Coordinates of C-alpha atoms in Angstrom, one line a residue:
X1 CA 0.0 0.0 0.0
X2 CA 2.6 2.6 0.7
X3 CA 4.3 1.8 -2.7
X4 CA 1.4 3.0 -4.2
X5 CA 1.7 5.6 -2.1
X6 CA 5.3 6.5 -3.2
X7 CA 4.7 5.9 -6.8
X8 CA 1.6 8.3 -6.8
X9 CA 3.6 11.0 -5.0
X10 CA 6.3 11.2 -7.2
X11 CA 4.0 11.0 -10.5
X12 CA 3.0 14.4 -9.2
X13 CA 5.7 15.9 -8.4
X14 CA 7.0 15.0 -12.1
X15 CA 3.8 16.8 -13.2
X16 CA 4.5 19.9 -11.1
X17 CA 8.2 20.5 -12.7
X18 CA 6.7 20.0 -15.8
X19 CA 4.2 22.5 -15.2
X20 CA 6.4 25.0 -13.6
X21 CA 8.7 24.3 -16.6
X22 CA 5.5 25.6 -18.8
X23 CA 4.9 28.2 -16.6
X24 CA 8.5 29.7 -16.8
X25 CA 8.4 29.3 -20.3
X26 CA 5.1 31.1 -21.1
X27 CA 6.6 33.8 -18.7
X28 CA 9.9 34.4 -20.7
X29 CA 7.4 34.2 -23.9
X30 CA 5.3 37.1 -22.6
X31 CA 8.4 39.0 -22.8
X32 CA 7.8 39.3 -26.3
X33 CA 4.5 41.0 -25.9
X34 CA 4.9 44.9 -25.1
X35 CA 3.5 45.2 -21.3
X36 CA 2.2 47.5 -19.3
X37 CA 5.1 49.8 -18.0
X38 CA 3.3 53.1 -17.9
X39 CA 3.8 56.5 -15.3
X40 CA 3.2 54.3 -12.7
X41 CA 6.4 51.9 -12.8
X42 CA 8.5 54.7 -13.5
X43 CA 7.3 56.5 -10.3
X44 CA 8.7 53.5 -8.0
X45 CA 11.6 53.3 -10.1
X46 CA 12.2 56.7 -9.3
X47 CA 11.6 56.1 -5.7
X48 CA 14.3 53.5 -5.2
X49 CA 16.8 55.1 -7.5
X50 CA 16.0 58.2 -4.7
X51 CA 16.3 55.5 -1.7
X52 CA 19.6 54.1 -3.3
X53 CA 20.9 57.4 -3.4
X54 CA 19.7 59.4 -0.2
X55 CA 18.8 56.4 1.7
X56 CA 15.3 57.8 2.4
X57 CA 11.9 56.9 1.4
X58 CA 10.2 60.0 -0.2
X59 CA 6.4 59.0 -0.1
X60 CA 6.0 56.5 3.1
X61 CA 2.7 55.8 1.7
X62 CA 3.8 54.4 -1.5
X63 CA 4.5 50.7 -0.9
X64 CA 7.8 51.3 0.9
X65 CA 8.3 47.2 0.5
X66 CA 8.4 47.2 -3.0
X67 CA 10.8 50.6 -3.2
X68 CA 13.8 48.2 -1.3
X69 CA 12.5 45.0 -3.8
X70 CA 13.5 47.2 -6.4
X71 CA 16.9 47.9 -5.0
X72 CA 17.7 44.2 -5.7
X73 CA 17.5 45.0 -9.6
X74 CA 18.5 48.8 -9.4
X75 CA 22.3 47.9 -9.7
X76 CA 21.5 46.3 -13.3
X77 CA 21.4 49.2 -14.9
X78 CA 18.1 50.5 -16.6
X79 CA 17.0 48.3 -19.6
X80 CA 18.2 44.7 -18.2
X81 CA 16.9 46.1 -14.7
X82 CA 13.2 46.5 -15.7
X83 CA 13.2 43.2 -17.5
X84 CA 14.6 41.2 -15.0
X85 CA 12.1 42.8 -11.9
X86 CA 9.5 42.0 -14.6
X87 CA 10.5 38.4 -15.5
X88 CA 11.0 37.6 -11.3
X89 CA 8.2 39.3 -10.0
X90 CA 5.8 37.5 -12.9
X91 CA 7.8 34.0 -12.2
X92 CA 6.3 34.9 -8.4
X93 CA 3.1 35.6 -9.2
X94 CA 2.4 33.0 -11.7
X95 CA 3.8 30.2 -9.3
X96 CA 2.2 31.3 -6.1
X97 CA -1.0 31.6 -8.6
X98 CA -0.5 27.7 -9.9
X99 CA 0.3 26.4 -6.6
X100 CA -2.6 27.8 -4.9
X101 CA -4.9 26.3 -7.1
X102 CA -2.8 23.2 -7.3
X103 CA -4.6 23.2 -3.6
X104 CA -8.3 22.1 -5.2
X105 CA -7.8 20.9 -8.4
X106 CA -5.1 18.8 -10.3
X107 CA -1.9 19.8 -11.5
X108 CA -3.0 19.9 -15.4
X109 CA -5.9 22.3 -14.7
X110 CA -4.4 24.7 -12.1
X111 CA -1.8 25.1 -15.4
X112 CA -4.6 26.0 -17.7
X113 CA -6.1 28.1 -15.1
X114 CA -2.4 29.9 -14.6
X115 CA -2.0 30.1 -18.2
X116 CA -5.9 31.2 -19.1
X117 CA -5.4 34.1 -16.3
X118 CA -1.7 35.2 -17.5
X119 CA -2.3 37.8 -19.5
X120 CA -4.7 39.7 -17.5
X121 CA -2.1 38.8 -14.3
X122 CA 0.9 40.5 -16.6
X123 CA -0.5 42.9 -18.8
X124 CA -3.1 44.5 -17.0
X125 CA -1.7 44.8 -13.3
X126 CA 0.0 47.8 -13.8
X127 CA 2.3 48.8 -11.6
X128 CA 3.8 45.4 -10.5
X129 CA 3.3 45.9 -7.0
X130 CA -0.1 44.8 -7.7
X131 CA 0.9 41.3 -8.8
X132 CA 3.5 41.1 -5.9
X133 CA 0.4 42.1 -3.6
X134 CA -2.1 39.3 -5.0
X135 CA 1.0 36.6 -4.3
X136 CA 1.0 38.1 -0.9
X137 CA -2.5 37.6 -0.5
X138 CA -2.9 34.1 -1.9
X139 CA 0.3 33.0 0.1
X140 CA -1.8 34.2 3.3
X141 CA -4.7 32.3 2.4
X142 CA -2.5 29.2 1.7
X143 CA -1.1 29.2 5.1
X144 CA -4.8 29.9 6.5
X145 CA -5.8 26.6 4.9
X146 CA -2.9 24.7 5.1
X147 CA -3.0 25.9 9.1
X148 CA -5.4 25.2 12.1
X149 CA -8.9 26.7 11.8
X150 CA -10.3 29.2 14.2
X151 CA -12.9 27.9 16.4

């Protein structure tokens, strides 16, 4: 019985490196398609080349989290920079969007739901802090029902 067990386990786990294989794929594809990098991204760009420099925030009200996540990619200089906060913070989203469905239906459909919603996800979330922020949220509701339930 626990053979079965072992064999069924791994089976999906082969089918979830496939599908984040897919995943990362269709992401590095969607670079390709012009995105939504508007007034919006440029502000927060500004704000961390302004924290890198001064080492103060300027608007405290401005997601101050996402100002210093920029500062990871601010050292690349500007056109590799804005690709590479772009292709990480969509790899994010996209996974933590797959793997929370992954928590009520199979592996093949939480892909097609990941890839149906991708475009909306990347194209139309504009700034990126707004994909960052639905990761955050569907990481918290992960952990709610991965965790003990309130009484």
């Amino acid at each position: 019985m626990s053979n079965n067990i072992i064999v069924k386990k791994t089976f999906m786990e082969r089918q979830d490196k496939t599908s984040y294989t897919i995943l990362f794929l269709m992401v590095v594809l969607s670079l390709f398609v012009p995105y939504g990098f508007d007034n919006e991204n440029s502000i927060y760009w500004f704000f961390s080349r302004v924290l890198s420099e001064t080492g103060r925030f300027i608007v405290m009200g401005r997601s101050p989290l996402y100002t210093v996540y920029l500062l990871l990619f601010n050292w690349l200089g500007y056109p590799v920079s804005v690709i590479m906060e772009y292709l990480v913070t969509a790899l994010i989203t996209m996974t933590t969007f797959y793997i929370f469905f992954r928590h009520f239906v199979s592996s093949a459909i939480s892909l097609l739901i990941s890839i149906i919603w991708m475009p909306y996800l990347l194209f139309n979330s504009t700034p990126q802090v707004q994909m960052l922020a639905l990761s955050s949220a569907l990481i918290a509701m992960m952990f709610r029902i991965d965790g003990e339930h309130r009484k």
